[in-house]
XYZ file of C-alpha atoms in Angstrom:
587
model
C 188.612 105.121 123.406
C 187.616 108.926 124.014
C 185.557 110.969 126.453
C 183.292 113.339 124.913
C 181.282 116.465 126.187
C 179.538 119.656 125.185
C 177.085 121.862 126.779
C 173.867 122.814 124.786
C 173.772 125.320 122.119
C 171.432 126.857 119.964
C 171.853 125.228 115.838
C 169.197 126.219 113.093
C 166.739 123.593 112.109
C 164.165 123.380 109.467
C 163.607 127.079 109.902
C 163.313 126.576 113.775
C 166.019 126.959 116.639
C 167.051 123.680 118.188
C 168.544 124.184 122.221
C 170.261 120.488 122.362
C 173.738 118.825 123.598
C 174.084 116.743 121.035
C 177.248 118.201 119.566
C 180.098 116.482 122.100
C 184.035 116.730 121.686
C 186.335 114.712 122.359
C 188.318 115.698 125.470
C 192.100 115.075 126.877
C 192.904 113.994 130.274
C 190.982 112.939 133.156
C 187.323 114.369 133.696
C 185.318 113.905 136.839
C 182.428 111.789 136.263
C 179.202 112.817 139.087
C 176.110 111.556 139.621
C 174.024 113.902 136.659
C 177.118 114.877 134.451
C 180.326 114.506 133.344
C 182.011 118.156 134.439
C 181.942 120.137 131.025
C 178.854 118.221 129.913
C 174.988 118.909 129.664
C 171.861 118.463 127.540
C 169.452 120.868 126.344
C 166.303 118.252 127.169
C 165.803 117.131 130.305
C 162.611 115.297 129.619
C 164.320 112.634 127.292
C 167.799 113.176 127.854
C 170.533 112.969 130.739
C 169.272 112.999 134.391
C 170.732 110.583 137.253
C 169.132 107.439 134.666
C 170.948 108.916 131.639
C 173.956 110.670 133.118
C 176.589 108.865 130.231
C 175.931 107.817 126.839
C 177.719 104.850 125.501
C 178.684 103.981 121.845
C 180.734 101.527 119.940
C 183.504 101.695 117.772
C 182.181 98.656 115.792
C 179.366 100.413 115.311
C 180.875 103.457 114.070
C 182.771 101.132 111.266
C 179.644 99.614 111.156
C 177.710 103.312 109.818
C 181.016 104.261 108.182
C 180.296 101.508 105.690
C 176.802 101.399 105.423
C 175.970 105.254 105.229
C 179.661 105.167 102.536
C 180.684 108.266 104.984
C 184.933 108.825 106.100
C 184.228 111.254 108.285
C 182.665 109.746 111.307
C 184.384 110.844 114.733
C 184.049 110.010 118.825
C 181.104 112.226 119.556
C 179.599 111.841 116.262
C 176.386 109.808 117.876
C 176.462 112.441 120.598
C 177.938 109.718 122.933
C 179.991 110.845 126.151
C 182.150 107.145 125.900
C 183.088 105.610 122.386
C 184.305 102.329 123.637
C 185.943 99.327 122.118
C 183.883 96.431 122.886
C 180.477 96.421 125.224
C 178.026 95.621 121.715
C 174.142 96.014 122.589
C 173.893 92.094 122.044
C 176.287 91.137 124.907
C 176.099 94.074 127.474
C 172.897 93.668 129.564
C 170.698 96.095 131.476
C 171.826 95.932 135.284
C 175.242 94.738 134.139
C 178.076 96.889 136.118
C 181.465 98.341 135.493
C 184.486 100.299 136.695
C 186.396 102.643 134.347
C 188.662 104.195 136.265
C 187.655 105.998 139.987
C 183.985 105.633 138.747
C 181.457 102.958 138.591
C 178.297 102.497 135.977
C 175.289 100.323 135.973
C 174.029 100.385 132.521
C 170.482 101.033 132.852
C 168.283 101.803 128.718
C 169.007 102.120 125.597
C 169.503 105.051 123.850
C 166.254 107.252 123.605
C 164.709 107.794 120.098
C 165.312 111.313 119.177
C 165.616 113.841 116.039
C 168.862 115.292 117.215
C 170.941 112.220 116.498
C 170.183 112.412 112.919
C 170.529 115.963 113.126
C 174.353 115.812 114.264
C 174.411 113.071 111.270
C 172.871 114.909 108.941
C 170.719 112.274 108.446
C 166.894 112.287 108.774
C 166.773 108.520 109.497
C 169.108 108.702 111.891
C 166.626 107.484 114.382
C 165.384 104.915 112.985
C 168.476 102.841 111.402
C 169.672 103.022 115.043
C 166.751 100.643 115.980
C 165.902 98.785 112.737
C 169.856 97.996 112.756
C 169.750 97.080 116.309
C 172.510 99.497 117.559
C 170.896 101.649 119.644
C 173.977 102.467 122.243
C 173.257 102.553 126.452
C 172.175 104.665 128.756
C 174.749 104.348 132.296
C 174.109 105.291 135.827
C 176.860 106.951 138.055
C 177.021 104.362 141.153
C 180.522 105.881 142.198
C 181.377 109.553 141.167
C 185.001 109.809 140.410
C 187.363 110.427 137.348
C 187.792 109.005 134.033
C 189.889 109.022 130.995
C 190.535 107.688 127.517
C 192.489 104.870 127.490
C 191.257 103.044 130.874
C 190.153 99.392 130.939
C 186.452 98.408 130.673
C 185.929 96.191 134.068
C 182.769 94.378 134.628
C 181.879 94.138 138.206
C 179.167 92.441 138.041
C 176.042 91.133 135.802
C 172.448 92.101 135.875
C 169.525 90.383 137.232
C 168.002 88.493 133.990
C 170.535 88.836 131.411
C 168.551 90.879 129.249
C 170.563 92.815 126.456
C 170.287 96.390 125.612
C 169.861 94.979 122.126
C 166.566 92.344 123.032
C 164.990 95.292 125.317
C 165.049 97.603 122.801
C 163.675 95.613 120.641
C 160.942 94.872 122.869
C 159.990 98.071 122.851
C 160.676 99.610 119.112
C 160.141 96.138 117.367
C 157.500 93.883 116.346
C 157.493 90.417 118.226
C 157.877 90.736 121.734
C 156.559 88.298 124.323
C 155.108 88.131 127.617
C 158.000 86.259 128.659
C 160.021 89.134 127.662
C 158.077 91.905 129.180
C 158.179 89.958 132.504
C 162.135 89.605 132.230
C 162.257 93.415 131.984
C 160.491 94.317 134.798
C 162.270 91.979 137.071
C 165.423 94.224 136.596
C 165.689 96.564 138.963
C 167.924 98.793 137.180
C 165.680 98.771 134.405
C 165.104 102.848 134.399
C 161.234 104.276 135.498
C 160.341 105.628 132.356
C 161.444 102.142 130.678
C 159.840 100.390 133.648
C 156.583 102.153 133.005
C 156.462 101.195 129.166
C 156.549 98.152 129.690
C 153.771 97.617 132.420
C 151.794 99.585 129.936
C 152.553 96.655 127.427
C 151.945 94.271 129.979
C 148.355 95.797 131.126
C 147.665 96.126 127.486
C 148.515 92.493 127.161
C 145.840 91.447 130.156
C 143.476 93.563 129.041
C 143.542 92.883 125.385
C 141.965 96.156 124.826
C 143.584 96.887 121.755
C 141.866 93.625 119.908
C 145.297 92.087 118.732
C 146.428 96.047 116.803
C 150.440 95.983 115.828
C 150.823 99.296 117.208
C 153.196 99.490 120.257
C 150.832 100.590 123.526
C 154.594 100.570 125.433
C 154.880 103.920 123.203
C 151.660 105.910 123.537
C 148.413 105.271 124.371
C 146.656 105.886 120.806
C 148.262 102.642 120.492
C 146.361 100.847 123.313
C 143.062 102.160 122.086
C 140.643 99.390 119.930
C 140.248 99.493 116.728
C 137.756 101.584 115.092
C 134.330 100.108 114.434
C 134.341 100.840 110.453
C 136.700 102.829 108.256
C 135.954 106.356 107.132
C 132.678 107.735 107.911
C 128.875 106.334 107.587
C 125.703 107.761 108.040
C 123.814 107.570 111.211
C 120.346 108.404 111.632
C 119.062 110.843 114.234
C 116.636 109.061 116.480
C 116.312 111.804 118.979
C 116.973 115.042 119.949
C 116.970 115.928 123.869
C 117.769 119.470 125.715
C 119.909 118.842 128.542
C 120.100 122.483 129.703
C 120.921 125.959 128.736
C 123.220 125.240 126.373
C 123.652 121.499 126.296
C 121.375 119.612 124.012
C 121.606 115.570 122.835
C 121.393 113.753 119.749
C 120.619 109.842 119.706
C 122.343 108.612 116.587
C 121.119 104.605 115.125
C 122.293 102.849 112.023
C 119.846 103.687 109.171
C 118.778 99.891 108.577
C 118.447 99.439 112.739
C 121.163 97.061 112.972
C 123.314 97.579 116.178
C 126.073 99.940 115.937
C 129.811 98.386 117.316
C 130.015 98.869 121.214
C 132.274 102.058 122.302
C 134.071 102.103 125.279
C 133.023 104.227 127.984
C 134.647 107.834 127.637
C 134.984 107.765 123.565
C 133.816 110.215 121.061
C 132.153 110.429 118.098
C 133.259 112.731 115.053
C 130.811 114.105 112.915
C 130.335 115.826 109.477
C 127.857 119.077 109.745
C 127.119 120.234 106.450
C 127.286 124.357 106.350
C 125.085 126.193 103.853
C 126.285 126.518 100.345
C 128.785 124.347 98.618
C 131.452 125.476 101.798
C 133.550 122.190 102.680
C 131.683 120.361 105.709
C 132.762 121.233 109.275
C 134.094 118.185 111.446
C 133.569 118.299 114.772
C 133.995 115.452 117.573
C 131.556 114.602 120.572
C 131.997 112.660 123.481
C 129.476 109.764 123.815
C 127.097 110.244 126.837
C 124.764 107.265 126.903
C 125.440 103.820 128.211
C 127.705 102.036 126.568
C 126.561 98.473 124.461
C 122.689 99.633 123.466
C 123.496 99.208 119.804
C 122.802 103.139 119.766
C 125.049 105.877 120.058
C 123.815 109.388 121.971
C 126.281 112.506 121.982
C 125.676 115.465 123.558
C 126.552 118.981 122.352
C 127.233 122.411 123.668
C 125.984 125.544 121.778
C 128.679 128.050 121.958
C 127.867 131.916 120.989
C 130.100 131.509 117.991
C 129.808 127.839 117.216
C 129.383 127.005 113.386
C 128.852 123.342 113.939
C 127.258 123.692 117.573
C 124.404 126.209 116.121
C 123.777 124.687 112.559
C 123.315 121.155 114.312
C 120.499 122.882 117.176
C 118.894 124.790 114.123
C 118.601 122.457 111.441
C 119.100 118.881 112.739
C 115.930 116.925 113.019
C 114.430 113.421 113.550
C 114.880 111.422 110.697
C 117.713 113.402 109.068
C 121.060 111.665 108.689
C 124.141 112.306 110.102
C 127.780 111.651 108.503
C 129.909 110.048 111.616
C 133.341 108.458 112.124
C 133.235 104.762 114.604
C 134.016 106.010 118.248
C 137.700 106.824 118.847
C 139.938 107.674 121.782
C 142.134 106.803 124.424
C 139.980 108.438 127.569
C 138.120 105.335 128.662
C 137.260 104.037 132.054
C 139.201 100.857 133.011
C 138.420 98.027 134.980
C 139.676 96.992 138.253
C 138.213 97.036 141.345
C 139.874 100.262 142.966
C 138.221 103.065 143.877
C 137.237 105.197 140.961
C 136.777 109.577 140.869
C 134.470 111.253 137.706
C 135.342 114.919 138.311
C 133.896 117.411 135.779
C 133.015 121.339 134.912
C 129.931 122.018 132.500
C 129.759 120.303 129.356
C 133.355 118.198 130.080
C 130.131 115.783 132.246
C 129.592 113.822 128.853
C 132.394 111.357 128.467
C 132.334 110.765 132.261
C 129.019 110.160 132.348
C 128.757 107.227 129.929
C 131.858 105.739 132.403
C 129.201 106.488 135.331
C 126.546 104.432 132.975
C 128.861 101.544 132.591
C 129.585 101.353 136.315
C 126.204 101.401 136.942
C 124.665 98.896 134.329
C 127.236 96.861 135.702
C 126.277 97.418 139.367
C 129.444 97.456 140.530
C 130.962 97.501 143.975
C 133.706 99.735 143.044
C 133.709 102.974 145.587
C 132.732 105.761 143.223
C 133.202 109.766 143.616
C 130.693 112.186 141.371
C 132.361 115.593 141.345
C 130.526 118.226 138.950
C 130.978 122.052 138.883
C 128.328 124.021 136.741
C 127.047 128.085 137.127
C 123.582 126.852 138.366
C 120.750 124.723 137.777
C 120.214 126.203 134.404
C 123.547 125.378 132.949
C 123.518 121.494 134.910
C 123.311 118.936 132.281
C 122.187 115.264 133.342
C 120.916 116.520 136.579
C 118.920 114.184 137.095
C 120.191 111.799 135.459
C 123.449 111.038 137.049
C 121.560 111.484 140.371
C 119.607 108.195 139.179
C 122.804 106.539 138.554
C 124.660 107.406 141.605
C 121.649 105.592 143.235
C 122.309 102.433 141.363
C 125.447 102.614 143.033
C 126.257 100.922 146.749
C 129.725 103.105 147.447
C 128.874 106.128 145.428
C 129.548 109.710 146.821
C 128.495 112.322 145.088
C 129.058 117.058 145.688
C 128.074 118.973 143.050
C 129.461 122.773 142.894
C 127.356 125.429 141.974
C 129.122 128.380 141.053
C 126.287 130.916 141.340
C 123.209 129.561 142.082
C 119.767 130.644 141.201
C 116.833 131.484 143.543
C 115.388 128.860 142.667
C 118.642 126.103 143.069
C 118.192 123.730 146.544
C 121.143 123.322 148.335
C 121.436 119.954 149.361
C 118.808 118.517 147.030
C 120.456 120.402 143.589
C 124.132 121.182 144.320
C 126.212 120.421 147.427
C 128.557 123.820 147.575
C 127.871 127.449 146.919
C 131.678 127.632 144.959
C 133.547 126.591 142.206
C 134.932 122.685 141.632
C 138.726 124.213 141.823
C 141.903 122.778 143.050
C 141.749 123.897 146.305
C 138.874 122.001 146.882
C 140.657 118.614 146.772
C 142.499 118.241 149.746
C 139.717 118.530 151.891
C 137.364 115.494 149.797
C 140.093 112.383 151.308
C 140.021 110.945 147.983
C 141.368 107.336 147.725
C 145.040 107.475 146.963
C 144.817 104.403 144.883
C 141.947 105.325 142.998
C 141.896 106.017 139.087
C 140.911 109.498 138.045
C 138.811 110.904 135.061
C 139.062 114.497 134.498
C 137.166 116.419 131.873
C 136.438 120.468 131.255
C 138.703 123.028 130.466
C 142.010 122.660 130.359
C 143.042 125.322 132.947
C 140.875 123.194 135.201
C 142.240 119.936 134.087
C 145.641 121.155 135.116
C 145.307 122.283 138.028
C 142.976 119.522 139.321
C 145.426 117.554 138.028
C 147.982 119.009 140.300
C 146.293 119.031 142.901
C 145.102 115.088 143.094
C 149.094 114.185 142.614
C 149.431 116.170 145.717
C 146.812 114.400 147.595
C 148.531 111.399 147.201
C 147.435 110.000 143.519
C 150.041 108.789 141.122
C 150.075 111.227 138.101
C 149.630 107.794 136.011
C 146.389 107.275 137.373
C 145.223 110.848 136.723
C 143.617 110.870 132.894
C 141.998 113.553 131.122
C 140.062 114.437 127.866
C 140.604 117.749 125.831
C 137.707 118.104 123.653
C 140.189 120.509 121.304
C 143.473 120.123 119.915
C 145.889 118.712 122.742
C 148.732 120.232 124.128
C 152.425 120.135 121.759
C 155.207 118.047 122.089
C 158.124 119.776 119.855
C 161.412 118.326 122.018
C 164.367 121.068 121.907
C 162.732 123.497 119.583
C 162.500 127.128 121.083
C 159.568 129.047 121.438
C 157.243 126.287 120.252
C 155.170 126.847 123.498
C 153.595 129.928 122.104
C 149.561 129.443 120.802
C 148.909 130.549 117.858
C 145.726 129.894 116.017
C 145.600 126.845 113.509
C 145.620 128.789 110.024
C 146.250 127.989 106.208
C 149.851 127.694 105.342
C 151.755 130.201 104.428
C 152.486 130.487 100.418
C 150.403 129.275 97.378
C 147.646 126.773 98.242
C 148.487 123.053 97.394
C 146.276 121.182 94.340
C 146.431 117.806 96.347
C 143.696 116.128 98.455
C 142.256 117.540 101.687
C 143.504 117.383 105.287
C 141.015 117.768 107.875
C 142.759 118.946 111.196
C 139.521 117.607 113.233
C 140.052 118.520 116.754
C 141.402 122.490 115.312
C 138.194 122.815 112.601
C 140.876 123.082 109.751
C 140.593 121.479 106.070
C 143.545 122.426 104.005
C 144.780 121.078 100.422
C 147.996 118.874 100.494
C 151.198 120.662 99.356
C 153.889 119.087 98.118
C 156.236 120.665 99.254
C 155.663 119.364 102.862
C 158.263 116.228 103.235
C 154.746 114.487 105.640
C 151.844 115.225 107.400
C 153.561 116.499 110.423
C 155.173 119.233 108.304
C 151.808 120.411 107.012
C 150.383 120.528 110.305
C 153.402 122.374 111.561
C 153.067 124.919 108.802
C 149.371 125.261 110.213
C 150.145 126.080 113.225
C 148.075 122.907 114.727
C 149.626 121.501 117.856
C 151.635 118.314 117.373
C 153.759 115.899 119.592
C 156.763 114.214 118.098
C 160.071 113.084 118.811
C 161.839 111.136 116.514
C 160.100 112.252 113.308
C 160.986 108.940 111.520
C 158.341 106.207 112.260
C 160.474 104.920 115.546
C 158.547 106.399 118.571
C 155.315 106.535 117.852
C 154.769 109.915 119.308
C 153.027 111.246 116.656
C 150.557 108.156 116.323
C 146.994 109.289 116.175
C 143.721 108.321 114.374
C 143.055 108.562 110.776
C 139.216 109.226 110.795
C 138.706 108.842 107.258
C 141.388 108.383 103.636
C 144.793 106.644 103.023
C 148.405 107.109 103.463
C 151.822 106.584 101.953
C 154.817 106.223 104.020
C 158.550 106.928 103.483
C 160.394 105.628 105.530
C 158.055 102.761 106.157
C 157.183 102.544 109.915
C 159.703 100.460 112.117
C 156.399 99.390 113.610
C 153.535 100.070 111.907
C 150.940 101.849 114.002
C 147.497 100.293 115.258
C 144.867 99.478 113.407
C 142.782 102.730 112.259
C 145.550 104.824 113.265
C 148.791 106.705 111.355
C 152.160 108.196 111.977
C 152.476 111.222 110.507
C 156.108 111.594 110.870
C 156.692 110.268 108.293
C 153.055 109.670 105.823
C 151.572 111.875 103.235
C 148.059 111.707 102.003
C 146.596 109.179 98.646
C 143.292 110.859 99.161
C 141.410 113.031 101.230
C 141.589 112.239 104.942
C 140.247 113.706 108.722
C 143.118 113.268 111.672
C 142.228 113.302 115.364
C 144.934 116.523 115.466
């Protein structure tokens, strides 16, 4: 019924610049269709939008009467949904991923549904947008060029042939954005070869989710992001721990062994989780929440996390000066998504200085389990001084039949053995890592800083790894995810909002040491945090994607819009929640 393009522009947004393609026009006369683009087309994100598996987007004319009459709007036009074909016929319940078809000198294979994004309801003006796209079940398609040629309004529709499973755009969507699913349907959708990767790889995750039942039966989506896939938390808000011990693992590394106060065992963590932590400042100051990975083994019914003293640390320096045996200690139950999984493929614990905790409780684990798995121990520290769980790990590695160990030493001491205490005279950098022959099918856990993390990272995918099997753990606040804004990718320091200070309850940024007061005048939690300045990932900003999912440590939430899906147990969207009470985020 029409062709319609645009290339990206610039449009204001919530204060912010938005770079997208959303805004298409409807176009007269042939245009040639290629393999990326229609000529005159384009879209300002590459990362969810267009490329060779999203070259056209397809909408229907039903469902623009469809919005017409439930949104009560007359002014809906081909475009509208940012679509490149508004088509009569092909609905999402009959047209099937892998399904073919010839409109004039060019030939599609229909390969998603639409992607979840902000900038459909932005071209609405509607917030919701994304959301009554899914919960209505008329998402639109994703097509594949198979033959470049031309096209025009007013050709024939003609189906060449049908795809492998007959699975509908409309039943794979909801697969993914719905509550429900199956096996059975999970199974269907990989079997399709013209299912697209990114699609493909959401649902293995659903499917290894589903084998591993690691998430203990939680609602939340793991197809969407992996706070999803993580178990639910041992006990809600935060409970006081007793401190059993206190150990000095070097320089600057020390380690706190943490029981319940009546002895009982505490739940089991999974190797690579944290533990967050009130420290209570001097003076009637707010406390300061700070998470620690979990060192010890794994299943003692005791928790140990180990701490670094930094120059400047609040929380670090209070805890080494004032903590003792038999005080208490305020903690959240273990959270996060870096944990060693099982399988018997090679595995590779790679580390710099005080990033050695989480991936020594995985070492732990493999070794109270004595497995077979072959196992590579890579550590960087300054020297012998500044080498936490020396020892330790070297006991460990032992236990091990196929474990390999080098340890870097970037400057070592007079008194450091070379051979016995570190391996190399040099940093644990990327250039290291072609040389090792790592496994290429081996699972890698990387934790330190995150200049090292990336380019560790980097290198391993070049040695061969898939970039899927490559996970890390940032001890601070993760890296953004702000699709199509501009200039988002500058750091700035997590602050107080701008403006008067709000009277409602507290938000606790954990991961960037920031309590504020709620503000009303923030539409949801993801607002606030923007106004902060804390780093965020979102996409479509109306409980659909689950990008935003993380873990509420502690409190309760409202929602509007309610969740399509609601989010795993322990965890929150905040898209699209505001606070009832005063609450601690993993952000």
């Amino acid at each position: 019924m029409a062709v319609n393009v645009g290339m990206p522009k610039d449009v204001p947004w919530h204060g912010k610049t938005v770079h997208t393609g959303v805004y298409k026009q409807t176009v007269t006369g042939p245009r040639m269709v290629r393999r990326l683009n229609i000529d005159g087309d384009g879209q300002g994100d590459l990362g969810g939008h267009g490329g060779e598996q999203r070259a056209v987007l397809v909408y229907q004319t039903d469902s623009y009467r469809f919005w017409a009459k439930e949104l009560g709007r007359d002014d809906l036009a081909p475009g509208q949904f940012g679509e490149n074909f508004t088509v009569d016929g092909l609905p999402d319940d009959e047209v099937c991923v892998g399904d073919r078809y010839r409109i004039g000198g060019a030939v599609f294979e229909v390969t998603q549904p639409r992607v979840t994004c902000y900038r459909v309801g932005l071209r609405m003006g509607e917030p919701q947008m994304a959301a009554l796209l899914v919960s209505h079940r008329r998402p639109g398609f994703y097509l594949r060029v198979i033959e470049e040629g031309e096209v025009e309004a007013g050709q024939e529709i003609v189906k060449v042939s049908t795809g492998p499973g007959q699975m509908t755009v409309e039943e794979i969507d909801g697969v993914l954005y719905l509550p429900g699913h199956t096996r059975q349907q999970v199974e269907r959708a990989l079997r399709i070869p013209a299912l697209s990767p990114g699609w493909q790889g959401s649902m293995r995750t659903l499917l290894d989710r589903a084998d591993s039942d690691v998430s203990g039966g939680s609602s939340g989506s793991a197809g969407l992001t992996a706070a999803a896939g993580a178990p639910p938390p041992g006990w809600p808000g935060f409970r006081p721990l007793a401190v059993t011990g206190i150990q000095p693992e070097s320089r600057s590394v020390f380690s706190l062994s943490l029981a319940a106060a009546d002895g009982s065992p505490l739940p089991a963590a999974l190797p690579g989780q944290f533990l967050t932590v009130k420290v209570r400042p001097e003076g009637d100051e707010p406390p300061l929440i700070r998470s620690y990975s979990l060192s010890g083994e794994p299943g003692t019914g005791t928790y140990r996390i180990s701490v670094k003293v930094e120059p400047h640390g609040a929380a670090s320096n209070r805890l080494r000066a004032h903590l003792r045996v038999g005080d208490s200690l305020e903690a959240a139950a273990p959270r996060g998504t870096f944990f060693l999984a099982g399988g018997d493929n090679p595995v590779v614990l790679m580390s710099a200085g005080v990033g050695v905790t989480p991936v020594l409780a995985m070492l732990h684990a493999l070794a109270r389990d004595r497995s077979t798995r072959q196992v590579w121990w890579l550590h960087g520290a300054r020297d012998g001084g500044e080498h936490p769980f020396a020892q330790e790990s070297r006991v460990l590695l032992d236990a091990l039949p196929n474990a390999r160990s080098v340890i870097y030493y970037s400057r070592p001491a007079a008194a450091d053995r070379q051979g016995t205490d570190y391996t190399e005279a040099s940093r644990l950098s990327a250039d290291r890592i072609p040389g090792l022959g790592l496994p290429t099918d081996a699972d890698a856990y990387l934790c330190g800083p995150v200049a090292f993390m990336d380019s560790v990272t980097a290198a391993l995918v070049g040695s061969g790894l898939a970039a899927s099997r490559v996970h890390t753990e940032v001890f601070g606040a993760g890296p953004s995810l702000t699709p199509g804004v501009k200039g988002s990718a500058t750091a700035t320091a997590p602050h107080q909002p701008a403006g008067p200070a709000g009277a409602g309850p507290s938000v606790s940024f954990a991961r960037s040491g920031l309590t504020v007061p709620w503000n009303d005048t923030q539409e949801s939690l993801l607002e606030l945090a923007e106004a902060c300045d804390v780093p965020v990932q979102w996409s479509c900003r109306t409980g659909v994607c689950h990008t935003c999912e993380l873990a509420l440590m502690s409190g309760a939430v409202d929602y509007s819009p309610e969740p399509v899906e609601p989010p795993a147990d322990g965890n929150i969207l905040i898209c699209c929640s505001k606070p009832t009470d005063g609450i601690v985020l993993d952000l």
